Amino acid sequence: MTTQLPALAPLEVQHHDDPKVVKEAATEDYTTHVVPLSWRMPRPSLAMSFYALVSGMFYLVTAATLAATVGTTDALIGIVLACAAFGALGYAFSRYAARTGLTVALMSQRIFGTSGSLLGALVLAATAIYYAVFESSMIANAFHVAFPQLSLALWSAIAVAINLPLVMGGIRRWMDKYNAILLPVYWIGLMVVVVMLAMRNDSSGWLAHPPQEGADFAAPGWLYAFFVYLGVLVLMMFTVDFARFGKPEQARSNGIAVFGPVFYAFVYLANGLIGIFIAYSAGLDGAVSSELVGNTMVSLLGGWGLFLVWVTQARINTANFYVASTNMEALVFRLFRVRVPRVAAVLFCGAITYVFMLTDVVSYLLVALAWQGAFIASWVGVALVHLVRTWNTSELEEFRAGRVRRFTWNGAVWVATSLLGILLYQFGGAFGAAWSTPITLVLAIVLAAVVDRTGRGGLLRRAHDPRAEVDDPWEARVRCHVCDHSYVAVEMDRDPSTEGQPPICAACGVLSTAYLQASRREHAALTAAG
């Protein structure tokens, strides 16, 4: 006698966006979902949103400091190498994000498993908040010097508060327009500073600054400078969270102009040259800081200089708070099974930023960033192997919680190499400080390649797939039986824990213990049956 299997529940399909989803996306930006093609942005808007990262004072100060320590020539060689390396990486990561529409958290879920994805969101949220602390402190200090009648604590609150409204809406609202208006202000302002310094001081030798005598960098000067820039690999994670809004047909051009070589020519090379010139012409020594550069701008331009400092830091903070809030929202959603509104996530990140600004934790923040840098370098290394393996595939990326393992072998590689990088940084002296990031990156790539060759990709075997039940998984929207919202079939899965296996979306699936357990039981049964 043959046992009849229960029939699958029919899919409720529509070929237009669900109005309820569109309303939420206006502020939530598909933080826990795949970005559908209908929500992708044209290149100019996407570029202006991501180019908020161009105006960080960090880029001016880093180049100036390196020029004062390893010499201008070696500093520029390191900067050019960084432009080439980051340009290639930005191209690769942005191409993947545009093809898949995945966030850093969902991408991490595919590579490291459902548990490993939590760490990815945590690291990125914390790093973005730390950067927001530095940038906001720059604004607060500049305004406090100009207007000491108000306390630094009050200026710190103002510095944070003026940025939060700009990122409370989705990335498509007006973040691009705001940054497009201020981008020329930033470059024109820097050009004015350069011209005024050139007119006031003899700057003829600014490209011939000698290296610092007696310094031990544990590497040639140009290589040490390149390694310093490798410490900002978190920009690859920023790239994924922005590039997921790119149109697939524009992935190549966006990868070059928006996220790749052109972007880093502005970020590292143009900013670096200006930073070196300002520091040399203003007579700043090797201990260059954001405050010193900011004070130089204010002393030269007065009120306009103060405005330039605000523009410089406010632009990049829109990106910092955006990335911090979206990943914080995803993290809270996963850990506490609570859907936090985007506005609440932004306010929470702003509050954390303000608290850090009030405490004397700069040294601790630097150590924390170094530790997180190890996790980020390892994440980039493992992810890069996955990108190379899937470079020419036309298959849809698998990331759904019921089709990946809890923790993959790549997750083990990520944790192990990150811990090694931290130990090397903490106890390796000058060698560890210089080499911890590149060693972590290379070792992660090698071990991830070994895992990839063994075929231990971390996927589960499942029987029924909604992607195969629709005509076009990117155009068909399927209703989730849990939240009653319709999302693209790319992210939908059958729920084997419920009779008829109705579809469940990516966000609801990762929170459903019954769905996850039933999916793993199905995998075990299919594997046993051969």
Tab-separated table of N, CA, C and O in Angstrom, residues 232-288:
chain	number	residue	atom	x	y	z
A	232	VAL	N	41.614	49.376	6.807
A	232	VAL	CA	40.293	49.945	6.537
A	232	VAL	C	39.516	49.036	5.581
A	232	VAL	O	38.688	49.510	4.801
A	233	LEU	N	39.776	47.730	5.648
A	233	LEU	CA	39.049	46.784	4.800
A	233	LEU	C	37.553	46.746	5.100
A	233	LEU	O	36.782	46.169	4.334
A	234	VAL	N	37.154	47.384	6.198
A	234	VAL	CA	35.727	47.452	6.503
A	234	VAL	C	34.958	48.139	5.377
A	234	VAL	O	33.735	47.952	5.231
A	235	LEU	N	35.657	48.893	4.532
A	235	LEU	CA	34.993	49.530	3.396
A	235	LEU	C	34.388	48.502	2.445
A	235	LEU	O	33.450	48.815	1.707
A	236	MET	N	34.897	47.264	2.462
A	236	MET	CA	34.285	46.224	1.632
A	236	MET	C	32.899	45.852	2.168
A	236	MET	O	31.982	45.560	1.401
A	237	MET	N	32.758	45.869	3.479
A	237	MET	CA	31.452	45.587	4.066
A	237	MET	C	30.493	46.752	3.807
A	237	MET	O	29.311	46.545	3.510
A	238	PHE	N	31.001	47.970	3.892
A	238	PHE	CA	30.194	49.132	3.523
A	238	PHE	C	29.747	49.009	2.070
A	238	PHE	O	28.602	49.321	1.724
A	239	THR	N	30.665	48.557	1.219
A	239	THR	CA	30.366	48.419	-0.205
A	239	THR	C	29.186	47.489	-0.434
A	239	THR	O	28.279	47.791	-1.221
A	240	VAL	N	29.177	46.358	0.245
A	240	VAL	CA	28.089	45.390	0.072
A	240	VAL	C	26.750	46.008	0.461
A	240	VAL	O	25.747	45.882	-0.257
A	241	ASP	N	26.712	46.691	1.602
A	241	ASP	CA	25.442	47.246	2.075
A	241	ASP	C	24.924	48.382	1.202
A	241	ASP	O	23.727	48.686	1.220
A	242	PHE	N	25.798	49.037	0.434
A	242	PHE	CA	25.350	50.065	-0.506
A	242	PHE	C	25.135	49.486	-1.903
A	242	PHE	O	24.155	49.826	-2.573
A	243	ALA	N	26.042	48.638	-2.356
A	243	ALA	CA	25.989	48.138	-3.730
A	243	ALA	C	24.813	47.213	-3.975
A	243	ALA	O	24.451	46.968	-5.128
A	244	ARG	N	24.188	46.696	-2.930
A	244	ARG	CA	23.008	45.847	-3.120
A	244	ARG	C	21.859	46.635	-3.762
A	244	ARG	O	20.903	46.046	-4.273
A	245	PHE	N	21.950	47.955	-3.750
A	245	PHE	CA	20.939	48.797	-4.391
A	245	PHE	C	21.265	49.081	-5.857
A	245	PHE	O	20.514	49.781	-6.531
A	246	GLY	N	22.389	48.575	-6.343
A	246	GLY	CA	22.777	48.820	-7.723
A	246	GLY	C	22.025	47.930	-8.697
A	246	GLY	O	21.655	46.798	-8.378
A	247	LYS	N	21.813	48.430	-9.897
A	247	LYS	CA	21.139	47.647	-10.926
A	247	LYS	C	22.125	46.633	-11.512
A	247	LYS	O	23.263	46.989	-11.832
A	248	PRO	N	21.699	45.366	-11.653
A	248	PRO	CA	22.619	44.333	-12.161
A	248	PRO	C	23.248	44.682	-13.497
A	248	PRO	O	24.426	44.400	-13.732
A	249	GLU	N	22.482	45.310	-14.377
A	249	GLU	CA	23.029	45.640	-15.691
A	249	GLU	C	24.067	46.755	-15.624
A	249	GLU	O	24.799	46.996	-16.590
A	250	GLN	N	24.151	47.447	-14.490
A	250	GLN	CA	25.150	48.497	-14.311
A	250	GLN	C	26.261	48.068	-13.360
A	250	GLN	O	27.062	48.893	-12.922
A	251	ALA	N	26.321	46.775	-13.057
A	251	ALA	CA	27.278	46.280	-12.058
A	251	ALA	C	28.718	46.577	-12.468
A	251	ALA	O	29.549	46.962	-11.631
A	252	ARG	N	29.040	46.404	-13.743
A	252	ARG	CA	30.417	46.626	-14.186
A	252	ARG	C	30.798	48.105	-14.072
A	252	ARG	O	31.855	48.447	-13.515
A	253	SER	N	29.966	48.988	-14.617
A	253	SER	CA	30.289	50.411	-14.562
A	253	SER	C	30.247	50.942	-13.136
A	253	SER	O	31.086	51.772	-12.753
A	254	ASN	N	29.290	50.479	-12.343
A	254	ASN	CA	29.265	50.883	-10.937
A	254	ASN	C	30.493	50.376	-10.194
A	254	ASN	O	31.046	51.065	-9.328
A	255	GLY	N	30.919	49.158	-10.539
A	255	GLY	CA	32.091	48.589	-9.891
A	255	GLY	C	33.357	49.380	-10.154
A	255	GLY	O	34.276	49.391	-9.339
A	256	ILE	N	33.404	50.061	-11.283
A	256	ILE	CA	34.582	50.873	-11.621
A	256	ILE	C	34.454	52.290	-11.080
A	256	ILE	O	35.360	52.808	-10.419
A	257	ALA	N	33.322	52.946	-11.348
A	257	ALA	CA	33.191	54.374	-11.053
A	257	ALA	C	32.674	54.677	-9.657
A	257	ALA	O	33.050	55.687	-9.053
A	258	VAL	N	31.793	53.824	-9.133
A	258	VAL	CA	31.143	54.117	-7.851
A	258	VAL	C	31.845	53.431	-6.682
A	258	VAL	O	32.081	54.053	-5.647
A	259	PHE	N	32.214	52.178	-6.842
A	259	PHE	CA	32.755	51.404	-5.724
A	259	PHE	C	34.204	50.962	-5.918
A	259	PHE	O	34.781	50.375	-5.014
A	260	GLY	N	34.774	51.227	-7.091
A	260	GLY	CA	36.081	50.683	-7.395
A	260	GLY	C	37.181	51.706	-7.577
A	260	GLY	O	37.316	52.630	-6.767
A	261	PRO	N	37.995	51.584	-8.631
A	261	PRO	CA	39.199	52.407	-8.802
A	261	PRO	C	38.959	53.916	-8.774
A	261	PRO	O	39.743	54.652	-8.168
A	262	VAL	N	37.904	54.384	-9.429
A	262	VAL	CA	37.648	55.828	-9.461
A	262	VAL	C	37.371	56.351	-8.052
A	262	VAL	O	37.895	57.394	-7.632
A	263	PHE	N	36.557	55.614	-7.305
A	263	PHE	CA	36.232	56.014	-5.935
A	263	PHE	C	37.490	56.126	-5.082
A	263	PHE	O	37.699	57.123	-4.373
A	264	TYR	N	38.375	55.127	-5.155
A	264	TYR	CA	39.564	55.136	-4.296
A	264	TYR	C	40.617	56.117	-4.780
A	264	TYR	O	41.474	56.546	-3.989
A	265	ALA	N	40.582	56.493	-6.061
A	265	ALA	CA	41.466	57.554	-6.520
A	265	ALA	C	41.132	58.866	-5.812
A	265	ALA	O	42.029	59.652	-5.472
A	266	PHE	N	39.835	59.100	-5.564
A	266	PHE	CA	39.419	60.280	-4.808
A	266	PHE	C	39.689	60.094	-3.316
A	266	PHE	O	40.247	60.980	-2.659
A	267	VAL	N	39.276	58.944	-2.781
A	267	VAL	CA	39.327	58.729	-1.337
A	267	VAL	C	40.758	58.716	-0.810
A	267	VAL	O	41.086	59.404	0.161
A	268	TYR	N	41.610	57.930	-1.435
A	268	TYR	CA	42.967	57.761	-0.926
A	268	TYR	C	43.977	58.713	-1.573
A	268	TYR	O	44.742	59.383	-0.873
A	269	LEU	N	43.994	58.786	-2.910
A	269	LEU	CA	45.041	59.552	-3.577
A	269	LEU	C	44.788	61.058	-3.514
A	269	LEU	O	45.655	61.818	-3.068
A	270	ALA	N	43.615	61.515	-3.954
A	270	ALA	CA	43.329	62.948	-3.943
A	270	ALA	C	43.338	63.501	-2.515
A	270	ALA	O	43.993	64.510	-2.229
A	271	ASN	N	42.613	62.821	-1.619
A	271	ASN	CA	42.607	63.264	-0.227
A	271	ASN	C	44.006	63.184	0.381
A	271	ASN	O	44.406	64.046	1.167
A	272	GLY	N	44.749	62.134	0.025
A	272	GLY	CA	46.085	61.966	0.578
A	272	GLY	C	47.025	63.080	0.168
A	272	GLY	O	47.773	63.633	1.003
A	273	LEU	N	47.014	63.434	-1.104
A	273	LEU	CA	47.870	64.524	-1.575
A	273	LEU	C	47.526	65.841	-0.882
A	273	LEU	O	48.413	66.594	-0.468
A	274	ILE	N	46.226	66.099	-0.751
A	274	ILE	CA	45.797	67.339	-0.085
A	274	ILE	C	46.202	67.320	1.385
A	274	ILE	O	46.673	68.322	1.931
A	275	GLY	N	46.020	66.169	2.044
A	275	GLY	CA	46.389	66.067	3.448
A	275	GLY	C	47.876	66.290	3.672
A	275	GLY	O	48.281	66.982	4.619
A	276	ILE	N	48.711	65.720	2.814
A	276	ILE	CA	50.164	65.909	2.933
A	276	ILE	C	50.524	67.375	2.728
A	276	ILE	O	51.330	67.943	3.474
A	277	PHE	N	49.904	67.996	1.726
A	277	PHE	CA	50.211	69.399	1.441
A	277	PHE	C	49.799	70.290	2.613
A	277	PHE	O	50.555	71.185	3.015
A	278	ILE	N	48.593	70.077	3.142
A	278	ILE	CA	48.124	70.911	4.254
A	278	ILE	C	49.042	70.774	5.453
A	278	ILE	O	49.437	71.756	6.084
A	279	ALA	N	49.402	69.519	5.797
A	279	ALA	CA	50.251	69.301	6.972
A	279	ALA	C	51.625	69.945	6.787
A	279	ALA	O	52.152	70.588	7.706
A	280	TYR	N	52.219	69.790	5.601
A	280	TYR	CA	53.551	70.347	5.359
A	280	TYR	C	53.506	71.873	5.348
A	280	TYR	O	54.323	72.545	5.976
A	281	SER	N	52.537	72.424	4.648
A	281	SER	CA	52.462	73.882	4.517
A	281	SER	C	52.108	74.559	5.830
A	281	SER	O	52.520	75.698	6.086
A	282	ALA	N	51.334	73.871	6.666
A	282	ALA	CA	50.932	74.458	7.947
A	282	ALA	C	51.968	74.219	9.036
A	282	ALA	O	51.793	74.677	10.168
A	283	GLY	N	53.031	73.492	8.710
A	283	GLY	CA	54.085	73.254	9.690
A	283	GLY	C	53.736	72.235	10.739
A	283	GLY	O	54.332	72.224	11.829
A	284	LEU	N	52.778	71.352	10.439
A	284	LEU	CA	52.413	70.316	11.411
A	284	LEU	C	53.479	69.237	11.408
A	284	LEU	O	54.019	68.870	10.367
A	285	ASP	N	53.776	68.676	12.584
A	285	ASP	CA	54.811	67.640	12.668
A	285	ASP	C	54.181	66.256	12.498
A	285	ASP	O	53.052	66.115	12.045
A	286	GLY	N	54.924	65.228	12.886
A	286	GLY	CA	54.446	63.858	12.680
A	286	GLY	C	53.197	63.519	13.457
A	286	GLY	O	52.471	62.594	13.104
A	287	ALA	N	52.914	64.247	14.538
A	287	ALA	CA	51.727	63.961	15.351
A	287	ALA	C	50.515	64.696	14.795
A	287	ALA	O	49.871	65.484	15.469
A	288	VAL	N	50.226	64.449	13.528
A	288	VAL	CA	49.079	65.100	12.885
A	288	VAL	C	47.799	64.467	13.419
A	288	VAL	O	47.721	63.269	13.602
